[in-house]
């Protein structure tokens, strides 16, 4: 019975991991999407032995993803750019994040060692439920945009480095070796994603506490600050604000604050509402999203206050002065304060990431704060809230006894929490069903281009129009690199049998678009099917279902693309 209980615990915790792993395989991009296509020239240089350090340091939007580029190119070289090696690396990074957070959550109170032991089943159940919901947040499918897009490995990697830095500070005595390791990891985070620069500042509460705890080595704090100045200064050398961050909207302070509130709410809002995706229209904002954000801030402040009261010891000390006995109160932090500062620093990283986001992107519209790609960092704030809650529970004697006294409530409440867990795990799959279609269409677009079909609709859907990368570079320089090294196994699309099987899929999709009267993609997909296999029996019948003028409009649309390509 004892082992059965732990098996249930294990499968309960890994359910979100299994769910996400399956969905990545089903909907993950099979090719470098959008900005990731810029890695192809780097791969070519790597293969020719001409890749330099400077090539890896160049700006990408607001970021200098030096280390994610090394990881991506390394995996691409080993696997001939099997995109799933990159996608599942992101998943592994999050698994490591979860294991670190789980270790801290299940760690015993240094002064009350009964927490979490077999005799204390109530605390064990509480610990299990907290771990389940931390896993639910970290592996939520509401982050679908990041899970299916290899470029976003930089976000998962930076979050992992942030947690690693704080964990090392939390776990080990602060000395020169510990500081060196943390400095190296924070530097790596700084040159992985712009938010990594924040770790230099958001780790200060934990760092200062650890240094003050030993009452020595204050020089370590000065070294940390000097390293931060050096890394940040080098980061902004030859820095220029990318066009994507520039907006014509002059948003006020209140607009930025509302954007920040929505960013905080996005990890929870993503369980109830469909988050916006890259390149798609922004949603109408539900008032519940604002309530989630406000509630999160209030909970955070409340738990910080309650937890801080726990870690402070008031000791009465007696001493003699001028032959008089004087009694005074001395305040000190107890042995469990390390964990309190860990969660505080982690939450500050997520919150200040939201502040930077609000300052730079609020002009793009309030709904953009709920974007799928921002949930990955925002969820660390909610993980911190649960960590602080767990910290408070395991350092307090029966904190809920006066609130949950009824036996009926004690029995029903865990059941409701468990049911809610399973519902939320699968709700994101239902909410993202529209984006599942989009992900599938993007992969089909890649298959069409790989087969030799020159469709403007596919080029622009995968890498934008002339505003991102010139079409002639895409056609004449980037795509040939795939074929040169057979990356993503692109040469398999030269096989006639593969083309015929693809043609059946494109015919099926064309029928869908005809039914929806979406004429441009209908003609594009039908034209692709004809290119792949002109002998398909349904072609003529489907042509009759499409208005005749649509064909001439599509031909004009294609010709404009060819002229644009030839012009350069």
Coordinates of C-alpha atoms in Angstrom, one line a residue:
X1 CA 0.0 0.0 0.0
X2 CA 2.9 2.3 0.8
X3 CA 4.5 1.8 -2.6
X4 CA 1.2 2.2 -4.4
X5 CA 0.8 5.6 -2.8
X6 CA 4.2 6.7 -4.1
X7 CA 3.4 5.3 -7.6
X8 CA 0.2 7.4 -7.7
X9 CA 2.2 10.5 -6.5
X10 CA 4.8 9.9 -9.3
X11 CA 2.3 9.5 -12.1
X12 CA 0.3 12.5 -10.8
X13 CA 3.4 14.7 -11.0
X14 CA 4.7 13.6 -14.4
X15 CA 1.3 13.7 -16.1
X16 CA 1.9 17.3 -17.5
X17 CA 5.4 16.2 -18.6
X18 CA 3.9 13.2 -20.6
X19 CA 1.2 15.4 -22.0
X20 CA 3.5 18.1 -23.3
X21 CA 6.1 15.5 -24.6
X22 CA 3.3 13.9 -26.7
X23 CA 2.0 17.2 -28.0
X24 CA 5.4 18.5 -28.9
X25 CA 5.9 15.4 -31.1
X26 CA 2.5 15.9 -32.7
X27 CA 2.6 19.7 -33.3
X28 CA 6.2 20.7 -33.1
X29 CA 7.7 22.5 -36.1
X30 CA 9.9 20.3 -38.3
X31 CA 12.0 23.3 -39.5
X32 CA 13.6 26.6 -38.2
X33 CA 10.7 29.0 -37.9
X34 CA 10.9 32.8 -38.2
X35 CA 14.0 34.2 -36.5
X36 CA 15.5 30.8 -36.2
X37 CA 16.1 30.8 -40.0
X38 CA 18.9 33.2 -39.3
X39 CA 20.9 30.4 -37.7
X40 CA 21.3 28.7 -41.2
X41 CA 24.2 30.9 -42.4
X42 CA 25.9 30.2 -39.0
X43 CA 25.5 26.5 -39.6
X44 CA 27.0 26.9 -43.0
X45 CA 30.0 28.7 -41.5
X46 CA 30.3 26.1 -38.8
X47 CA 30.4 23.3 -41.4
X48 CA 33.0 25.2 -43.4
X49 CA 35.1 26.0 -40.3
X50 CA 34.7 29.7 -40.6
X51 CA 32.4 30.4 -37.7
X52 CA 33.7 33.1 -35.4
X53 CA 32.9 34.2 -31.8
X54 CA 31.7 37.5 -33.3
X55 CA 29.1 35.6 -35.4
X56 CA 27.6 34.1 -32.2
X57 CA 27.4 37.5 -30.4
X58 CA 25.4 39.5 -32.8
X59 CA 22.1 41.0 -31.6
X60 CA 18.8 39.2 -32.2
X61 CA 16.0 41.6 -31.3
X62 CA 16.9 42.7 -27.8
X63 CA 19.0 39.6 -27.1
X64 CA 22.5 38.3 -27.5
X65 CA 21.7 34.5 -27.5
X66 CA 25.4 33.4 -27.6
X67 CA 24.9 30.2 -25.6
X68 CA 21.6 29.1 -27.1
X69 CA 23.2 29.5 -30.5
X70 CA 26.0 27.2 -29.5
X71 CA 23.5 24.6 -28.2
X72 CA 21.3 24.9 -31.2
X73 CA 24.1 24.6 -33.7
X74 CA 25.7 21.8 -31.8
X75 CA 22.5 19.8 -31.8
X76 CA 21.9 20.7 -35.5
X77 CA 25.4 19.4 -36.4
X78 CA 24.9 16.2 -34.5
X79 CA 21.4 15.4 -35.8
X80 CA 21.6 17.1 -39.3
X81 CA 19.1 19.7 -37.9
X82 CA 16.5 17.4 -36.5
X83 CA 14.3 20.1 -35.0
X84 CA 12.9 17.8 -32.4
X85 CA 16.4 17.5 -30.8
X86 CA 16.1 21.2 -30.0
X87 CA 12.4 21.0 -28.9
X88 CA 13.0 18.2 -26.5
X89 CA 16.1 19.9 -25.1
X90 CA 13.8 22.7 -24.0
X91 CA 11.6 20.1 -22.3
X92 CA 14.7 18.6 -20.5
X93 CA 15.7 22.1 -19.3
X94 CA 12.2 22.5 -17.7
X95 CA 12.4 19.0 -16.2
X96 CA 15.7 20.0 -14.5
X97 CA 13.9 23.3 -13.3
X98 CA 11.2 21.2 -11.7
X99 CA 13.6 18.8 -10.0
X100 CA 15.4 21.7 -8.4
X101 CA 12.2 23.4 -7.2
X102 CA 10.8 20.0 -6.0
X103 CA 14.0 19.4 -4.0
X104 CA 13.5 22.7 -2.2
X105 CA 9.8 22.1 -1.6
X106 CA 10.2 18.7 -0.1
X107 CA 13.3 19.7 2.0
X108 CA 12.6 19.5 5.7
X109 CA 12.4 22.4 8.1
X110 CA 15.9 22.5 9.7
X111 CA 14.3 23.1 13.1
X112 CA 11.1 21.0 12.8
X113 CA 12.3 17.8 11.1
X114 CA 8.8 16.1 11.3
X115 CA 7.6 17.8 8.1
X116 CA 7.1 15.5 5.2
X117 CA 8.0 12.3 7.1
X118 CA 5.9 9.2 6.8
X119 CA 4.0 9.8 10.0
X120 CA 2.8 13.2 8.9
X121 CA 0.4 12.2 6.1
X122 CA -1.4 15.6 6.0
X123 CA 1.8 17.4 5.3
X124 CA 2.8 14.8 2.7
X125 CA -0.4 15.2 0.8
X126 CA 0.1 19.0 0.9
X127 CA 3.6 18.6 -0.5
X128 CA 2.3 16.3 -3.2
X129 CA -0.4 18.7 -4.3
X130 CA 2.0 21.6 -4.4
X131 CA 4.4 19.6 -6.6
X132 CA 1.6 18.7 -8.9
X133 CA 0.6 22.3 -9.4
X134 CA 4.2 23.5 -9.9
X135 CA 4.5 20.8 -12.6
X136 CA 1.2 21.9 -14.1
X137 CA 2.5 25.5 -14.4
X138 CA 6.0 24.7 -15.7
X139 CA 4.8 22.2 -18.3
X140 CA 1.5 23.9 -19.2
X141 CA 0.5 23.5 -22.9
X142 CA -0.6 27.2 -22.8
X143 CA 3.1 27.9 -23.6
X144 CA 2.5 26.0 -26.9
X145 CA 4.2 28.7 -29.0
X146 CA 7.5 28.1 -27.1
X147 CA 7.1 24.3 -27.0
X148 CA 6.8 24.0 -30.8
X149 CA 9.4 26.6 -31.7
X150 CA 13.0 25.7 -31.4
X151 CA 14.2 29.3 -31.1
X152 CA 12.5 29.6 -27.8
X153 CA 15.0 27.3 -26.2
X154 CA 16.7 30.5 -25.1
X155 CA 13.9 31.2 -22.7
X156 CA 13.8 27.8 -21.1
X157 CA 17.6 27.8 -20.9
X158 CA 17.7 31.2 -19.2
X159 CA 15.1 30.3 -16.7
X160 CA 17.0 27.1 -15.8
X161 CA 20.2 29.2 -15.3
X162 CA 18.3 31.6 -13.0
X163 CA 17.1 28.7 -10.9
X164 CA 20.5 27.1 -10.8
X165 CA 22.2 30.3 -9.6
X166 CA 19.7 30.8 -6.8
X167 CA 19.8 27.1 -5.9
X168 CA 23.6 27.1 -5.6
X169 CA 23.4 30.3 -3.4
X170 CA 20.7 28.6 -1.4
X171 CA 22.5 25.3 -1.0
X172 CA 26.1 26.2 -0.4
X173 CA 28.0 28.5 1.9
X174 CA 28.9 31.7 0.1
X175 CA 32.6 31.7 -0.6
X176 CA 34.9 32.4 -3.6
X177 CA 34.2 29.1 -5.4
X178 CA 30.4 29.5 -5.0
X179 CA 30.6 33.1 -6.3
X180 CA 32.7 32.1 -9.3
X181 CA 30.2 29.3 -10.3
X182 CA 27.2 31.7 -9.8
X183 CA 29.0 34.4 -11.8
X184 CA 29.7 32.1 -14.7
X185 CA 26.1 30.8 -14.8
X186 CA 24.7 34.4 -14.6
X187 CA 27.0 35.5 -17.4
X188 CA 25.7 32.6 -19.5
X189 CA 22.2 33.7 -18.7
X190 CA 23.0 37.3 -19.7
X191 CA 24.2 36.1 -23.1
X192 CA 21.3 33.8 -23.6
X193 CA 18.2 36.0 -23.2
X194 CA 17.9 39.7 -22.3
X195 CA 16.0 38.9 -19.1
X196 CA 19.1 37.0 -17.9
X197 CA 20.7 40.4 -17.1
X198 CA 18.1 40.7 -14.3
X199 CA 19.6 37.8 -12.4
X200 CA 22.5 40.1 -11.3
X201 CA 20.0 42.2 -9.4
X202 CA 17.1 39.8 -8.4
X203 CA 19.6 37.4 -6.7
X204 CA 20.8 40.2 -4.4
X205 CA 18.3 39.5 -1.5
X206 CA 19.6 35.9 -1.3
X207 CA 23.2 36.8 -1.9
X208 CA 23.3 39.6 0.7
X209 CA 21.6 37.3 3.2
X210 CA 24.1 34.5 2.6
X211 CA 27.1 36.8 3.0
X212 CA 25.7 38.5 6.1
X213 CA 24.9 35.1 7.6
X214 CA 28.6 34.3 7.8
X215 CA 29.5 37.9 8.9
X216 CA 32.4 37.9 6.6
X217 CA 33.4 38.0 2.9
X218 CA 31.6 41.3 2.2
X219 CA 34.2 41.7 -0.6
X220 CA 32.2 39.0 -2.4
X221 CA 29.3 41.4 -2.8
X222 CA 31.6 44.0 -4.3
X223 CA 33.0 41.4 -6.8
X224 CA 29.5 40.4 -7.8
X225 CA 28.5 44.0 -8.5
X226 CA 31.7 44.7 -10.5
X227 CA 31.1 41.6 -12.6
X228 CA 27.6 42.7 -13.2
X229 CA 28.7 46.1 -14.4
X230 CA 31.3 44.5 -16.7
X231 CA 28.9 42.0 -18.2
X232 CA 26.1 44.5 -18.7
X233 CA 28.5 47.1 -20.2
X234 CA 29.8 44.6 -22.7
X235 CA 26.3 43.5 -23.5
X236 CA 25.3 47.1 -24.5
X237 CA 28.4 47.7 -26.6
X238 CA 27.2 48.6 -30.1
X239 CA 23.6 47.9 -29.0
X240 CA 20.8 49.4 -31.0
X241 CA 17.0 49.1 -30.3
X242 CA 15.6 46.7 -32.8
X243 CA 12.7 47.8 -35.0
X244 CA 10.4 45.1 -33.5
X245 CA 10.6 46.9 -30.2
X246 CA 9.7 50.3 -31.6
X247 CA 6.0 51.3 -31.6
X248 CA 4.3 54.5 -32.5
X249 CA 1.9 54.2 -29.6
X250 CA 2.9 56.5 -26.7
X251 CA 1.4 54.5 -23.8
X252 CA 1.0 56.1 -20.3
X253 CA 1.9 54.7 -16.9
X254 CA -1.5 53.2 -16.3
X255 CA -1.5 51.4 -19.7
X256 CA 1.9 49.9 -18.8
X257 CA 0.7 48.9 -15.3
X258 CA -2.3 47.1 -16.8
X259 CA 0.0 45.3 -19.2
X260 CA 2.1 44.2 -16.3
X261 CA -0.9 42.9 -14.4
X262 CA -2.0 40.9 -17.5
X263 CA 1.5 39.5 -17.8
X264 CA 1.3 38.3 -14.2
X265 CA -2.1 36.7 -14.9
X266 CA -1.1 35.0 -18.1
X267 CA 0.0 31.7 -16.6
X268 CA -3.5 31.3 -15.0
X269 CA -5.4 33.0 -17.8
X270 CA -3.9 30.5 -20.2
X271 CA -5.8 27.7 -18.5
X272 CA -9.2 29.4 -19.2
X273 CA -8.7 31.5 -22.3
X274 CA -6.8 31.0 -25.5
X275 CA -3.5 32.9 -25.4
X276 CA -2.5 34.9 -28.5
X277 CA 0.1 33.5 -30.8
X278 CA 3.0 35.0 -32.8
X279 CA 1.6 36.9 -35.8
X280 CA -2.1 36.6 -34.9
X281 CA -4.7 39.2 -33.8
X282 CA -4.9 40.0 -30.1
X283 CA -7.8 38.7 -28.0
X284 CA -10.4 40.7 -26.2
X285 CA -9.4 40.9 -22.5
X286 CA -11.6 39.3 -19.9
X287 CA -11.9 41.0 -16.6
X288 CA -10.9 37.7 -14.9
X289 CA -7.4 38.1 -16.3
X290 CA -7.0 41.4 -14.4
X291 CA -8.3 39.7 -11.3
X292 CA -5.8 36.9 -11.6
X293 CA -3.0 39.4 -11.8
X294 CA -4.1 41.5 -8.9
X295 CA -4.8 38.4 -6.8
X296 CA -1.3 37.2 -7.5
X297 CA 0.3 40.4 -6.4
X298 CA -1.8 40.5 -3.2
X299 CA -1.0 36.8 -2.4
X300 CA 2.7 37.5 -3.0
X301 CA 2.9 40.4 -0.7
X302 CA 0.8 38.6 2.0
X303 CA 3.0 35.5 1.9
X304 CA 6.2 37.5 2.0
X305 CA 4.9 39.3 5.1
X306 CA 3.7 36.1 6.8
X307 CA 6.9 34.2 6.0
X308 CA 9.2 37.0 7.1
X309 CA 7.6 37.0 10.5
X310 CA 8.3 33.3 10.7
X311 CA 12.0 33.5 9.9
X312 CA 12.7 36.3 12.5
X313 CA 13.6 35.1 16.0
X314 CA 13.1 37.6 18.9
X315 CA 15.6 36.6 21.6
X316 CA 15.7 38.3 25.0
X317 CA 19.3 39.0 26.1
X318 CA 20.5 40.1 29.5
X319 CA 23.7 42.0 30.0
X320 CA 25.3 44.3 32.6
X321 CA 26.2 47.9 32.0
X322 CA 27.5 50.1 34.8
X323 CA 26.6 47.5 37.4
X324 CA 23.0 47.4 36.2
X325 CA 21.3 44.4 34.6
X326 CA 19.7 45.4 31.3
X327 CA 17.2 43.2 29.4
X328 CA 16.8 43.9 25.7
X329 CA 15.4 42.1 22.7
X330 CA 17.6 40.9 19.9
X331 CA 16.3 40.0 16.4
X332 CA 17.9 37.3 14.3
X333 CA 17.0 35.2 11.2
X334 CA 16.5 31.5 11.9
X335 CA 18.1 28.6 10.0
X336 CA 15.3 28.4 7.4
X337 CA 15.6 31.9 6.1
X338 CA 17.6 30.6 3.1
X339 CA 14.5 29.1 1.5
X340 CA 12.5 32.3 2.1
X341 CA 15.1 34.4 0.2
X342 CA 15.3 31.8 -2.6
X343 CA 11.6 32.1 -3.4
X344 CA 11.8 35.9 -3.0
X345 CA 14.6 36.2 -5.5
X346 CA 12.9 33.9 -8.0
X347 CA 9.7 35.8 -7.8
X348 CA 11.6 39.1 -8.3
X349 CA 13.1 37.7 -11.5
X350 CA 9.7 36.9 -12.9
X351 CA 8.3 40.2 -11.8
X352 CA 11.1 42.4 -13.2
X353 CA 10.9 40.5 -16.4
X354 CA 7.3 41.7 -16.6
X355 CA 8.3 45.3 -15.8
X356 CA 10.9 45.2 -18.7
X357 CA 8.2 43.7 -21.0
X358 CA 5.7 46.4 -20.1
X359 CA 8.2 49.1 -20.7
X360 CA 9.2 47.7 -24.1
X361 CA 6.1 46.0 -25.6
X362 CA 3.0 47.6 -24.0
X363 CA 2.6 49.8 -27.1
X364 CA 1.7 46.6 -29.1
X365 CA -1.6 46.4 -27.2
X366 CA -2.7 45.1 -23.8
X367 CA -3.8 41.7 -25.2
X368 CA -0.2 41.0 -26.2
X369 CA 0.8 40.6 -22.5
X370 CA -1.2 37.4 -22.5
X371 CA 0.9 35.9 -25.3
X372 CA 1.8 32.2 -25.1
X373 CA 5.5 32.9 -25.2
X374 CA 5.5 35.1 -22.1
X375 CA 3.9 32.5 -19.9
X376 CA 7.2 30.6 -19.7
X377 CA 8.8 33.3 -17.5
X378 CA 5.6 34.4 -15.8
X379 CA 4.8 31.0 -14.5
X380 CA 8.0 31.2 -12.2
X381 CA 6.1 33.9 -10.3
X382 CA 3.3 31.6 -9.5
X383 CA 5.7 28.7 -8.7
X384 CA 7.3 31.1 -6.2
X385 CA 4.0 31.9 -4.6
X386 CA 3.4 28.1 -4.1
X387 CA 7.0 27.8 -2.8
X388 CA 6.4 30.6 -0.3
X389 CA 3.0 29.0 0.7
X390 CA 4.8 25.7 1.2
X391 CA 7.5 27.4 3.2
X392 CA 4.9 29.0 5.5
X393 CA 3.0 25.7 6.0
X394 CA 6.1 23.7 7.0
X395 CA 7.2 26.4 9.4
X396 CA 3.9 26.8 11.1
X397 CA 2.0 24.5 13.5
X398 CA -1.4 23.6 11.9
X399 CA -1.9 27.0 10.1
X400 CA -5.3 25.9 8.7
X401 CA -6.7 24.2 11.7
X402 CA -9.2 27.0 12.6
X403 CA -10.3 27.3 8.9
X404 CA -10.7 23.6 8.0
X405 CA -12.2 22.0 11.1
X406 CA -15.1 20.1 9.5
X407 CA -14.3 16.5 8.6
X408 CA -16.5 16.9 5.5
X409 CA -14.4 19.8 4.2
X410 CA -11.2 17.8 4.9
X411 CA -12.4 15.0 2.7
X412 CA -14.0 17.0 -0.1
X413 CA -11.3 19.7 -0.5
X414 CA -8.5 17.4 -1.7
X415 CA -10.8 15.8 -4.2
X416 CA -11.8 19.1 -5.7
X417 CA -8.1 20.1 -5.9
X418 CA -7.2 16.9 -7.7
X419 CA -10.1 17.1 -10.1
X420 CA -9.2 20.7 -10.9
X421 CA -5.6 19.6 -11.6
X422 CA -6.7 17.1 -14.2
X423 CA -9.2 19.5 -15.8
X424 CA -6.5 22.3 -16.1
X425 CA -4.0 19.9 -17.5
X426 CA -6.2 19.1 -20.5
X427 CA -8.1 22.4 -20.8
X428 CA -5.1 24.0 -22.5
X429 CA -5.2 21.3 -25.2
X430 CA -8.9 22.2 -26.0
X431 CA -8.2 25.9 -25.9
X432 CA -5.3 25.7 -28.3
X433 CA -7.1 23.5 -30.9
X434 CA -7.1 26.4 -33.4
X435 CA -3.4 26.8 -33.0
X436 CA -2.9 23.1 -33.5
X437 CA -4.3 23.7 -37.0
X438 CA -2.0 26.6 -37.6
X439 CA 1.1 24.6 -36.5
X440 CA 0.0 21.8 -38.8
X441 CA -0.4 24.2 -41.7
X442 CA 3.0 25.7 -41.1
X443 CA 4.6 22.3 -41.3
X444 CA 2.7 21.6 -44.5
X445 CA 4.0 24.9 -45.9
X446 CA 7.5 23.7 -45.1
X447 CA 6.9 20.4 -46.9
X448 CA 5.6 22.2 -50.0
X449 CA 8.7 24.5 -50.2
X450 CA 10.9 21.5 -49.6
X451 CA 9.2 19.7 -52.5
X452 CA 10.1 22.6 -54.8
X453 CA 6.8 24.4 -54.9
X454 CA 7.4 28.2 -54.9
X455 CA 4.3 29.5 -53.0
X456 CA 4.4 33.0 -51.7
X457 CA 1.7 32.1 -49.1
X458 CA 4.1 29.6 -47.6
X459 CA 7.2 31.9 -47.6
X460 CA 5.3 34.7 -45.9
X461 CA 3.6 32.4 -43.4
X462 CA 6.9 30.9 -42.2
X463 CA 9.2 33.8 -42.4
X464 CA 7.2 37.0 -43.1
X465 CA 7.4 39.2 -46.1
X466 CA 10.1 41.7 -47.1
X467 CA 10.0 43.4 -43.6
X468 CA 11.9 40.5 -42.0
X469 CA 14.3 38.9 -44.4
X470 CA 14.6 39.6 -48.1
X471 CA 12.8 37.0 -50.3
X472 CA 15.7 36.5 -52.6
X473 CA 18.0 35.6 -49.7
X474 CA 15.4 33.1 -48.5
X475 CA 15.1 31.5 -51.9
X476 CA 18.6 31.7 -53.2
X477 CA 20.8 31.5 -50.1
X478 CA 18.9 30.0 -47.1
X479 CA 17.0 27.1 -48.7
X480 CA 20.0 25.9 -50.6
X481 CA 21.9 25.4 -47.3
X482 CA 19.2 22.9 -46.3
X483 CA 19.7 21.0 -49.5
X484 CA 23.5 21.2 -49.4
X485 CA 23.7 19.4 -46.1
X486 CA 20.3 17.6 -46.3
X487 CA 19.2 19.3 -43.1
X488 CA 15.8 18.3 -41.7
X489 CA 16.1 15.3 -44.1
X490 CA 14.9 17.7 -46.8
X491 CA 16.0 15.5 -49.7
X492 CA 13.3 13.0 -48.9
X493 CA 10.8 15.3 -50.5
X494 CA 12.5 14.7 -53.9
X495 CA 11.1 11.2 -53.8
X496 CA 8.0 10.9 -56.1
X497 CA 6.2 8.5 -53.7
X498 CA 6.6 11.1 -50.9
X499 CA 5.2 13.8 -53.2
X500 CA 2.2 11.7 -54.1
X501 CA 1.4 11.0 -50.4
X502 CA 1.7 14.8 -49.7
X503 CA -0.6 15.6 -52.6
X504 CA -3.4 13.7 -50.9
X505 CA -2.9 15.8 -47.7
X506 CA -3.0 19.0 -49.7
X507 CA -6.1 18.0 -51.5
X508 CA -7.8 17.3 -48.2
X509 CA -6.8 20.7 -46.8
X510 CA -7.9 22.4 -50.0
X511 CA -11.4 20.9 -49.5
X512 CA -11.4 22.3 -46.0
X513 CA -10.6 25.8 -47.2
X514 CA -13.2 25.6 -50.0
X515 CA -15.8 24.6 -47.5
X516 CA -14.8 27.6 -45.3
X517 CA -14.7 29.8 -48.5
X518 CA -11.1 30.8 -47.7
X519 CA -10.2 31.2 -51.3
X520 CA -6.5 32.2 -51.3
X521 CA -5.3 29.2 -49.2
X522 CA -7.8 27.0 -51.1
X523 CA -6.2 27.8 -54.4
X524 CA -2.7 27.7 -53.0
X525 CA -3.2 24.2 -51.5
X526 CA -4.9 23.0 -54.6
X527 CA -2.1 24.4 -56.8
X528 CA 0.4 22.6 -54.5
X529 CA -1.4 19.3 -54.8
X530 CA -1.4 19.7 -58.7
X531 CA 2.4 20.4 -58.5
X532 CA 3.0 17.3 -56.4
X533 CA 0.7 15.0 -58.4
X534 CA -1.2 16.4 -61.4
X535 CA -2.9 13.0 -61.9
X536 CA -5.1 13.3 -58.7
X537 CA -8.8 12.5 -59.6
X538 CA -10.4 15.3 -57.6
X539 CA -8.6 18.2 -59.2
X540 CA -11.1 19.3 -61.9
X541 CA -14.1 18.9 -59.7
X542 CA -12.5 21.1 -57.0
X543 CA -11.6 23.8 -59.5
X544 CA -15.3 24.1 -60.4
X545 CA -16.1 24.9 -56.7
X546 CA -13.8 27.9 -56.6
X547 CA -14.8 31.3 -58.2
X548 CA -13.0 31.7 -61.5
X549 CA -11.7 35.2 -60.6
X550 CA -9.9 33.8 -57.6
X551 CA -7.4 31.9 -59.8
X552 CA -6.4 35.1 -61.6
X553 CA -6.0 36.9 -58.3
X554 CA -3.8 34.2 -57.0
X555 CA -1.7 34.2 -60.2
X556 CA -1.2 37.9 -59.8
X557 CA -0.3 37.4 -56.1
X558 CA 2.3 34.8 -57.1
X559 CA 3.8 37.0 -59.9
X560 CA 4.2 39.9 -57.5
X561 CA 6.3 37.6 -55.3
X562 CA 8.4 36.5 -58.2
X563 CA 9.0 40.1 -59.3
X564 CA 10.0 41.0 -55.7
X565 CA 12.4 38.1 -55.6
X566 CA 14.0 38.9 -59.0
X567 CA 14.2 42.6 -58.2
X568 CA 16.8 41.9 -55.5

